[in-house]
Short mmCIF file of C-alpha atoms and ligand atoms in Angstrom, two decimals:
data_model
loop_
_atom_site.label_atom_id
_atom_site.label_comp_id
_atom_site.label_asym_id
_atom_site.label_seq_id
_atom_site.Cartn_x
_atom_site.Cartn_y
_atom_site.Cartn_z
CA UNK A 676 134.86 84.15 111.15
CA UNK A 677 131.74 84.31 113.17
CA UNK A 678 128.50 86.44 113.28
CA UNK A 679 130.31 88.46 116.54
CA UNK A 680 133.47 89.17 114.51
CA UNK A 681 131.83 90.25 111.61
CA UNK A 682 129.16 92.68 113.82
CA UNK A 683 132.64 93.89 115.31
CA UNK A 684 134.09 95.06 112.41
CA UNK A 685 130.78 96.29 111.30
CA UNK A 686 130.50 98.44 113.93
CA UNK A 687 133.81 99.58 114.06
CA UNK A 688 134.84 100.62 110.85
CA UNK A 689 131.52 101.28 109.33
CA UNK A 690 128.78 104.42 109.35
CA UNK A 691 125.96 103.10 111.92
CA UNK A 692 122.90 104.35 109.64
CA UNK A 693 121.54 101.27 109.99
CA UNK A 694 120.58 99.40 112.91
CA UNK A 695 120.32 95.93 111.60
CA UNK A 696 119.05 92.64 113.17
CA UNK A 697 122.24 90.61 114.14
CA UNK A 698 122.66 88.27 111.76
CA UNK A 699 125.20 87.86 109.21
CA UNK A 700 124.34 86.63 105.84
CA UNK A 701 126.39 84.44 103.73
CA UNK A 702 123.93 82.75 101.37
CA UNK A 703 120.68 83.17 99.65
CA UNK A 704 118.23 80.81 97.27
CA UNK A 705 114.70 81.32 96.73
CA UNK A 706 112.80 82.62 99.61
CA UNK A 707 115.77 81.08 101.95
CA UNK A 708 118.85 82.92 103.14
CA UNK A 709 121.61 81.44 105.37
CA UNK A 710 124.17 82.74 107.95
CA UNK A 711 127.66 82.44 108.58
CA UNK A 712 127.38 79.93 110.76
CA UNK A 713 124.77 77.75 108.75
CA UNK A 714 121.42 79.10 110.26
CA UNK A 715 118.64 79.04 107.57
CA UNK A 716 115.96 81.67 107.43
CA UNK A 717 113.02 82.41 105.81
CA UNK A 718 113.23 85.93 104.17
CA UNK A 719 110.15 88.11 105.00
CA UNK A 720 111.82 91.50 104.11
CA UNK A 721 112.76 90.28 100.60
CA UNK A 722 115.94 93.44 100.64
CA UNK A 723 112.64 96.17 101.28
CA UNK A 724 110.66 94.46 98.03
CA UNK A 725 113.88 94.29 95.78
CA UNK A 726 114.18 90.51 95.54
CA UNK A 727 110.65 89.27 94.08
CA UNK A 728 112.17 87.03 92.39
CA UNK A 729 114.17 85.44 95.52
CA UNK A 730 117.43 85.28 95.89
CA UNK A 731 119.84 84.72 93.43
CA UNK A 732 117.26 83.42 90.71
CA UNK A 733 119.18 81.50 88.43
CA UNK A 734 117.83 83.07 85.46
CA UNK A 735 118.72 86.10 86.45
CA UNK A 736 122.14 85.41 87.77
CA UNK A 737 123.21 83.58 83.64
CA UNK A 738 121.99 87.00 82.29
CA UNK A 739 124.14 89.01 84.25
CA UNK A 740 127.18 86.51 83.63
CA UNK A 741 126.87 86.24 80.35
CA UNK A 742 126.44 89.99 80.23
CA UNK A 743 129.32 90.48 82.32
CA UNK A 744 131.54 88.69 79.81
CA UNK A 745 130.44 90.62 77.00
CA UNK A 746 130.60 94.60 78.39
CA UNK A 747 129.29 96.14 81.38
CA UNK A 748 129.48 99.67 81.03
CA UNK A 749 129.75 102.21 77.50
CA UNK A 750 128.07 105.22 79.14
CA UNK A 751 125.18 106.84 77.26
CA UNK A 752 127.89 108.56 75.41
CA UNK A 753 127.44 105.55 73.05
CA UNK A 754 124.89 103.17 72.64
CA UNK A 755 124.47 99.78 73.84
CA UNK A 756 122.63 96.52 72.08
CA UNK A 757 120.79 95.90 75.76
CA UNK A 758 119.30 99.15 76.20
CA UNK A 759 117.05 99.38 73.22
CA UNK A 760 115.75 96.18 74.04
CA UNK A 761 115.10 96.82 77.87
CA UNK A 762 113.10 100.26 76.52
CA UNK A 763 110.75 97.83 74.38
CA UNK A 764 110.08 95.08 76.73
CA UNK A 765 109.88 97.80 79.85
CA UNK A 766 107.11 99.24 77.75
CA UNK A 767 105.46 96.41 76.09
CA UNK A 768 105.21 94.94 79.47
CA UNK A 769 104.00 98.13 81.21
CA UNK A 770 101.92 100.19 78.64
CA UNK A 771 103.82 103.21 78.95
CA UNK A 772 105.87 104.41 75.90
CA UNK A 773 108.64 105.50 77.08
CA UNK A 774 111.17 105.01 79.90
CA UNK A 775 114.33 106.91 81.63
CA UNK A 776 116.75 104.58 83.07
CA UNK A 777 118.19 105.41 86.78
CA UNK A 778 120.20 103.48 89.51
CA UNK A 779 118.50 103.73 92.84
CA UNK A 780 115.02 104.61 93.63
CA UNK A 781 115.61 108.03 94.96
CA UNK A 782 118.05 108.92 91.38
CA UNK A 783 114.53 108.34 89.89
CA UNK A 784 112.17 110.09 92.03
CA UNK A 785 114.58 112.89 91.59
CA UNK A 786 114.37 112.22 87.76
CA UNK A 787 110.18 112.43 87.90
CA UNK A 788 110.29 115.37 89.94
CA UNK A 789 112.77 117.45 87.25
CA UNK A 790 110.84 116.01 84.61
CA UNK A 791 106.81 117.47 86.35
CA UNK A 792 108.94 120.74 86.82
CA UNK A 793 110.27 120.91 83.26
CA UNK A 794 106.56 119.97 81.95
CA UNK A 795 105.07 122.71 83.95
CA UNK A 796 107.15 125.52 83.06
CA UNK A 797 107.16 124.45 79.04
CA UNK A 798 103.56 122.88 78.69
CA UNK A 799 101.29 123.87 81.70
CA UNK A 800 102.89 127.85 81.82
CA UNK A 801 103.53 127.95 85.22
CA UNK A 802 105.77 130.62 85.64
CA UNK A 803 109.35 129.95 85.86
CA UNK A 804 110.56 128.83 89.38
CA UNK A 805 107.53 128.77 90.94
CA UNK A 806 106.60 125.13 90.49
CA UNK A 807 104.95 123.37 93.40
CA UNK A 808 104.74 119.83 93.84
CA UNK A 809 102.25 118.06 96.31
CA UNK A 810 103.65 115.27 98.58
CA UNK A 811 102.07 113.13 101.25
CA UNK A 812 102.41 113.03 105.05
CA UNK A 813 104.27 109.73 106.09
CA UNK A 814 106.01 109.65 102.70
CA UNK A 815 109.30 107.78 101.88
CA UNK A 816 110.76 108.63 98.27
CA UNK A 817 114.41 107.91 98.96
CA UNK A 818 117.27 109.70 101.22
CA UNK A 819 118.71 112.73 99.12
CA UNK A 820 118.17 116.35 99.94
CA UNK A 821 115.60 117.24 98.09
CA UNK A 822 113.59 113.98 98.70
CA UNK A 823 113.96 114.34 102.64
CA UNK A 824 113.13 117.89 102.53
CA UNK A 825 109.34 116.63 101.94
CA UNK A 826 110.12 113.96 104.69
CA UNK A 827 107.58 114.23 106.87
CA UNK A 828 109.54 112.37 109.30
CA UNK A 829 111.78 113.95 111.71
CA UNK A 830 114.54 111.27 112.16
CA UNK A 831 115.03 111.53 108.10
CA UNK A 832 115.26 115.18 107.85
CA UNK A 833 116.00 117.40 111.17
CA UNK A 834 119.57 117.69 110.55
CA UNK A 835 119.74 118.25 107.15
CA UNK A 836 118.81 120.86 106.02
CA UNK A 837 118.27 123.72 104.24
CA UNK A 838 115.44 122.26 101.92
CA UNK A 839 114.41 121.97 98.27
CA UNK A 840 111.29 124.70 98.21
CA UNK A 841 108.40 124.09 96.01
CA UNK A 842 107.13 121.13 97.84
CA UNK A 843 103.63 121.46 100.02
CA UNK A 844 102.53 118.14 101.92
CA UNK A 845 98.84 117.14 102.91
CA UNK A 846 97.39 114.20 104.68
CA UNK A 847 98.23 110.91 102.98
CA UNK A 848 94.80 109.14 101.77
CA UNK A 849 92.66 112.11 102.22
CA UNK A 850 91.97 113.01 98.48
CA UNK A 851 89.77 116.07 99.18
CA UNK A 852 92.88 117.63 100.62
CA UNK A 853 94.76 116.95 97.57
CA UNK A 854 91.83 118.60 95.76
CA UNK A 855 92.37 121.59 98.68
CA UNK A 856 96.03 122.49 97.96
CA UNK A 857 96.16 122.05 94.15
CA UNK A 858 96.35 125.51 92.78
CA UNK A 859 97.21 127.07 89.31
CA UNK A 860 101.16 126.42 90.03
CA UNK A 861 100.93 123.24 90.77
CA UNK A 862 102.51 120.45 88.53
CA UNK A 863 102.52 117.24 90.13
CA UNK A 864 101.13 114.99 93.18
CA UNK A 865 103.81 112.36 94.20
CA UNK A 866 102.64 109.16 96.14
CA UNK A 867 102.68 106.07 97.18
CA UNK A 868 100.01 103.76 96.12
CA UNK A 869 100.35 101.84 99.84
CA UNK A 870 103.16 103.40 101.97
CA UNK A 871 105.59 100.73 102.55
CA UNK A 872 108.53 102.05 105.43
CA UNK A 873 105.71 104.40 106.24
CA UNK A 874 104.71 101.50 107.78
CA UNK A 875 102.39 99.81 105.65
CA UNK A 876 99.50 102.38 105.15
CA UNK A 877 96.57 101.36 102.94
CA UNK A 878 94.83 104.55 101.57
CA UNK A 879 90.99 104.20 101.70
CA UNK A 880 89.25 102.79 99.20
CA UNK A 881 88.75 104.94 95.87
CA UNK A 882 91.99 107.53 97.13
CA UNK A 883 93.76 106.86 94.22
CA UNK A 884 91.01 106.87 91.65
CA UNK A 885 89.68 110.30 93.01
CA UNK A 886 93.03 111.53 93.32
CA UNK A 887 93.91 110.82 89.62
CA UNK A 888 90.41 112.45 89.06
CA UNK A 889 91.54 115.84 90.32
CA UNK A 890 94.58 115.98 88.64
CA UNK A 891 93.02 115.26 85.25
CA UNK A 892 90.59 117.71 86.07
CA UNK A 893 93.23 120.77 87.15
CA UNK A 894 95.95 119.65 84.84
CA UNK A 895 98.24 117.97 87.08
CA UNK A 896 100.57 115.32 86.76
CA UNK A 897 100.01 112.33 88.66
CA UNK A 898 103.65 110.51 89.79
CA UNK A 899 103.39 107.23 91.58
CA UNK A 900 105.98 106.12 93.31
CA UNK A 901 106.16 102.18 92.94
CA UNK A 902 109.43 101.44 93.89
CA UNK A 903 108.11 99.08 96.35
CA UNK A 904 104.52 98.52 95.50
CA UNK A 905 105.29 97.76 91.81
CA UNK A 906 106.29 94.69 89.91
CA UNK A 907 103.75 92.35 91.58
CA UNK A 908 104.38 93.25 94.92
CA UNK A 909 100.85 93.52 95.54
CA UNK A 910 99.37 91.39 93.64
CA UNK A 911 98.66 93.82 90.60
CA UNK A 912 101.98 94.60 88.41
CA UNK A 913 101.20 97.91 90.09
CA UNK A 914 99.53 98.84 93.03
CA UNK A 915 97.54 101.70 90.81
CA UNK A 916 95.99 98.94 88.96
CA UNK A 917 93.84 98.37 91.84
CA UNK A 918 91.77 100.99 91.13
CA UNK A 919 92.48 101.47 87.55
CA UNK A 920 94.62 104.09 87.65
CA UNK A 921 97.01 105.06 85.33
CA UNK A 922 99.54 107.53 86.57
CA UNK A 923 101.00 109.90 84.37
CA UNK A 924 104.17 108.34 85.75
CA UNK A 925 105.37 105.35 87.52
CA UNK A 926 108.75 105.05 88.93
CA UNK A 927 110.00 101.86 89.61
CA UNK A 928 113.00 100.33 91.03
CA UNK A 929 114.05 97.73 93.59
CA UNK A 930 112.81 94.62 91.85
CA UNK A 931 113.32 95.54 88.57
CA UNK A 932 116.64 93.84 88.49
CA UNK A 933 115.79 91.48 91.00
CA UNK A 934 118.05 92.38 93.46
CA UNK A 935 121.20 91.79 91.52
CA UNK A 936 122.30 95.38 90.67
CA UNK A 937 120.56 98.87 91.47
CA UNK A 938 118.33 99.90 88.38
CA UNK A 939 115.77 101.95 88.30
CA UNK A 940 113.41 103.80 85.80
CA UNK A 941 110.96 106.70 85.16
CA UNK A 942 108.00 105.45 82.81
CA UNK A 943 105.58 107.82 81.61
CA UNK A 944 104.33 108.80 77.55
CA UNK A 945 106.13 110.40 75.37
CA UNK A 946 104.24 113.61 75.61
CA UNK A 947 105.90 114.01 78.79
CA UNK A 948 109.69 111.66 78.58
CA UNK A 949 110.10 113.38 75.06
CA UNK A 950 110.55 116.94 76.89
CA UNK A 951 113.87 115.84 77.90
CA UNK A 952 116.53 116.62 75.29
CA UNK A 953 120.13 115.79 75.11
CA UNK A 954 122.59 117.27 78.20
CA UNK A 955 119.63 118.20 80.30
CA UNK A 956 119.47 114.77 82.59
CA UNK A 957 121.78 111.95 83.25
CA UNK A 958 123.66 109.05 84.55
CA UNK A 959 127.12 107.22 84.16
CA UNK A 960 125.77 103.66 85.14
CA UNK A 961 122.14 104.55 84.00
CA UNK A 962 121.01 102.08 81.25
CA UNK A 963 124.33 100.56 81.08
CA UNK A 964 124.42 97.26 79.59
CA UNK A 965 125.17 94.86 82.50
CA UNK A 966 122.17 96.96 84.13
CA UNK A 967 120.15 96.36 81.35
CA UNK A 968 120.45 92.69 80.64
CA UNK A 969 120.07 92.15 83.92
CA UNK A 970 116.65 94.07 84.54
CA UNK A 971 115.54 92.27 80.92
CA UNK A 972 116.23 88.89 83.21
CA UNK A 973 114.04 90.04 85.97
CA UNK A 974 111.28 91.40 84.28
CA UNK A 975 110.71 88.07 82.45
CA UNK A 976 110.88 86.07 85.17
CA UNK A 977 108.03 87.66 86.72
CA UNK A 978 105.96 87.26 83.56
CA UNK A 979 106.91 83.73 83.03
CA UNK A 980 106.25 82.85 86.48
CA UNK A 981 103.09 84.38 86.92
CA UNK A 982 104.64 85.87 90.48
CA UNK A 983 101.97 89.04 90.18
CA UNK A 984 98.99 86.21 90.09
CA UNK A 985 100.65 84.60 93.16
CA UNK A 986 101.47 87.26 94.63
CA UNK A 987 97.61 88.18 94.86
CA UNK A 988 96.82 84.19 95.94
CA UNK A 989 99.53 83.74 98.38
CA UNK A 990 99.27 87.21 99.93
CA UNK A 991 95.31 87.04 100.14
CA UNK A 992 96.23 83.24 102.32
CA UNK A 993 98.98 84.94 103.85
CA UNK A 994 96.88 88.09 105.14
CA UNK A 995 93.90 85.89 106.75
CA UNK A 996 96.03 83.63 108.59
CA UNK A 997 97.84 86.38 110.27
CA UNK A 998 94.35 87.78 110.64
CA UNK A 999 92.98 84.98 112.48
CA UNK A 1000 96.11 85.16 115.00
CA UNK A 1001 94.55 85.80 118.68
CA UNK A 1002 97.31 87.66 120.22
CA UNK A 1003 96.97 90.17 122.88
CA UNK A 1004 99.83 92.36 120.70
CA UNK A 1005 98.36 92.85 117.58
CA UNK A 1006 96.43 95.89 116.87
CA UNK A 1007 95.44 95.35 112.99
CA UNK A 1008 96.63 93.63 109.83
CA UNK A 1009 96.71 95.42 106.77
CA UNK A 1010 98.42 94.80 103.42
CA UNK A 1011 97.77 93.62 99.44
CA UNK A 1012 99.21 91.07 97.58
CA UNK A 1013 102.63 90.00 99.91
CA UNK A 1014 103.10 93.44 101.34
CA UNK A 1015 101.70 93.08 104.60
CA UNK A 1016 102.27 95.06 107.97
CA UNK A 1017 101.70 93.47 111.58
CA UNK A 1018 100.74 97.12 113.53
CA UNK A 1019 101.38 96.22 117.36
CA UNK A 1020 99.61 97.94 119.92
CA UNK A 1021 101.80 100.55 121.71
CA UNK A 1022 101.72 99.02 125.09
CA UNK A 1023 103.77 96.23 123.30
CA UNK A 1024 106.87 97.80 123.85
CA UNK A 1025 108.03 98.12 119.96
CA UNK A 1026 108.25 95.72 117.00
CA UNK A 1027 111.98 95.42 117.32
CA UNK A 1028 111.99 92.44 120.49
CA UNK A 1029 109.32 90.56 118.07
CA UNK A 1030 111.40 90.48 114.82
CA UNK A 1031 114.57 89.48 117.50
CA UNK A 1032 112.01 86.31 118.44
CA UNK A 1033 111.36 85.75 115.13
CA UNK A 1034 114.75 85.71 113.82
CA UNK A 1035 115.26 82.85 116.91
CA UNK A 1036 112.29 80.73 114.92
CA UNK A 1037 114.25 81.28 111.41
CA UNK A 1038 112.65 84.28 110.23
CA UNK A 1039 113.63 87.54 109.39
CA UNK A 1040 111.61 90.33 109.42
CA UNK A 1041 112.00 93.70 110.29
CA UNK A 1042 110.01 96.43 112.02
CA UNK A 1043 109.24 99.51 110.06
CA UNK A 1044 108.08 102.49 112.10
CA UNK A 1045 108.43 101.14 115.30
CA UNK A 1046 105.11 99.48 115.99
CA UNK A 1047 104.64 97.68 112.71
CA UNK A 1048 106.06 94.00 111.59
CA UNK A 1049 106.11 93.72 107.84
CA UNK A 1050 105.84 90.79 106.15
CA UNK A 1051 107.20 90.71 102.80
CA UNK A 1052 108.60 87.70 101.66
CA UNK A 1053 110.03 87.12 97.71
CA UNK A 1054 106.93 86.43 95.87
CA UNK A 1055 108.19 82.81 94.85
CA UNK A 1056 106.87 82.03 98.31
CA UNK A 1057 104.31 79.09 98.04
CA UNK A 1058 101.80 78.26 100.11
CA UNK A 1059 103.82 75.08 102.14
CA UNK A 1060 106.13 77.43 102.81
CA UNK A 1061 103.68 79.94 104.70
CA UNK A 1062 102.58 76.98 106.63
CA UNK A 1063 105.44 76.62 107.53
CA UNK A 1064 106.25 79.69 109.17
CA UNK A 1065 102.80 80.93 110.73
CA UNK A 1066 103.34 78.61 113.29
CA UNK A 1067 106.51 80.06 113.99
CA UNK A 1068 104.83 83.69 114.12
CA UNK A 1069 101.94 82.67 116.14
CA UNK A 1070 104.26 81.45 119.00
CA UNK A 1071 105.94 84.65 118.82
CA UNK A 1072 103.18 87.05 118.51
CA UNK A 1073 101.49 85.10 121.61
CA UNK A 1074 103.72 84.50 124.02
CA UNK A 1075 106.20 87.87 124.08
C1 PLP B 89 113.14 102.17 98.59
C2 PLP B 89 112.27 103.28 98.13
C3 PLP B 89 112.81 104.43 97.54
C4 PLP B 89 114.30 104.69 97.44
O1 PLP B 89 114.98 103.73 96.70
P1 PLP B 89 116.58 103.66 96.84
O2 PLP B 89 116.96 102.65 95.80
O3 PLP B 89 116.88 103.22 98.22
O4 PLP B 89 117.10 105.02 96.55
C5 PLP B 89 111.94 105.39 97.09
N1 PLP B 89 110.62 105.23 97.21
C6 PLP B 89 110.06 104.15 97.77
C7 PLP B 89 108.57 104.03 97.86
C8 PLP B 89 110.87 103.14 98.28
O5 PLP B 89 110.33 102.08 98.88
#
């Protein structure tokens, strides 16, 4: 079959909550993907930041064969010999002592937002039910009910409610109103260290530190969300390390099985994990074995290949050439590490028709909130390979 057959079919028989560039992927290695009728691209979305590794790493793929030969799936009911081992590396790797094991991102935002309630009501007093968590303007924590009712944005949310209460939102990067709205009932501040499908939005300088600040000050648990900013993406294992902050929890996802399988995790101390006990949270496929293995894979590969420390070199290249770009489109480029946003001025009619050129020139990106182009390649990426395609993006950014 053909890329129009398959879009057909697509279309036809499936739910059109995406709207997808129109291409048809067959094949992946490395930074490289390939259609269905033998186009090569360079990948600049990387699955939204979930294969860092690239595609199909072949360390990664033997783990989750060999796993898949031996047992995929016990449930928690019993235990498994890859999930202790996942729990140690996770936290010798990350410094936290602890970890909850999810699926997707959103199963483990929901997970860190339980968890802040349950700590409030049993450590901080907060009287019971009237928890309130502080979210950010621009947010994106994942697609369930309770995470879009702090959507700020209207396509994610309009028709669907009612909404989760307890949830207040200020101005993202504006830590004084952080400071503002925190009040003797409030347990947590959820965040993104940069806002990725927000559109790429670096917080000022020092946000994050003063943020942290405030909530050691009042008592309040700090949750970063670094489902896409974490594991190297920025050129820091997490984007918090940027200003030295430690969050009382980091939830991760995406990369952490390197785009094989959805896995995803809470991390925090076990001052805070230990107030789980048995019955009160769960998962079928959470910490299952296959998952496990698999995530152990991934998490070495981006030790062993130092793809955090390239990350920050590549990305820093990366960045400045597209800064340097003289194009009568581009309002501003922003980013850390290889998570990097293109904002086009308004009058430019929309990033959509650019990532269309692009994906003529053998790259794929995709526009996140309309204006913005963002660049986020698998963090394998060398520096050839960005030579390679800024070329390619300087003859579409110029001449559209
Ligand atoms: C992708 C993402 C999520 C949701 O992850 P899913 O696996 O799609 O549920 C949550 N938060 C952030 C910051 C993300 O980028």
């Amino acid at each position: 079959m053909k890329t129009k057959e398959y879009i057909e079919l697509e279309e036809h028989y499936g739910a059109h909550n995406y709207h997808p560039l129109d291409v048809v992927l067959t094949r992946g290695e490395g930074v490289w993907v390939y259609d269905v009728d033998g186009r090569r691209y360079l990948d600049c979305l990387s699955a939204y930041s979930a294969v860092n590794q690239g595609h199909v790493h072949p360390k990664i793929l033997a783990a989750m064969q060999e796993q898949a030969k031996k047992i995929t799936l016990t449930s928690r009911a019993f235990r498994n010999d890859q999930l202790a081992l996942f729990y140690k590396e996770l936290s010798d790797l990350t410094g936290y002592e602890m970890s909850l094991p999810m699926n997707s991102g959103a199963e483990a935002v929901e997970t860190a937002l339980k968890l802040a309630r349950k700590w409030a009501y049993q450590v901080k007093g907060v009287p019971r039910y009237e928890a309130e968590i502080i979210t950010c303007a621009g947010n994106f924590h994942g697609r369930t009910i309770t995470t879009i009712s702090f959507s700020t944005e209207p396509l994610y949310r309009d028709d669907f409610g009612p909404f989760t209460p307890g949830f207040i939102t200020v101005p993202y990067g504006d830590a004084s109103a952080v400071e503002k709205a925190i009040n003797p009932n409030t347990a947590a501040i959820i965040l993104e260290p940069i806002q990725g499908e927000g559109g790429v939005i670096v917080p000022p300088a020092g946000y994050l530190s003063r943020v942290a600040s405030f909530c050691k000050k009042n008592n309040v648990l700090l949750i970063a969300d670094e489902i896409q900013t974490g594991l190297g993406r920025t050129g820091k294992l997490f984007a918090c390390q940027h200003e030295d902050v430690r969050p009382d929890v980091t939830v991760i996802g995406k990369a952490l099985s390197g785009g094989f399988y959805p896995v995803s995790a809470v991390l925090a101390d076990r001052a805070l994990l230990g107030l789980f006990t048995p019955g009160e949270h769960g998962s079928t496929f959470g910490g299952n074995p296959l998952a496990a293995a698999i995530a152990r894979a991934a998490l070495k590969v981006i030790v062993e290949e130092k793809l955090v420390e390239s990350a920050a070199q590549v990305g820093e290249y990366f960045i400045e050439q597209l800064s340097e770009i003289p194009s009568p489109h581009v309002k501003e480029v922003r980013g850390k590490g290889l998570l990097i946003g293109v904002e086009l001025k308004h009058e430019s009619g929309g990033a959509r028709r650019f990532c269309e050129a692009l994906q003529d020139k053998g790259i794929l990106a995709k526009e996140t909130h309309e204006h913005v182009i963002r660049f986020a390649p698998p963090l394998v990426i060398d520096k050839e390979t960005i030579d390679w395609a800024l070329p390619r993006i300087r003859e579409v950014l110029n001449s559209h």
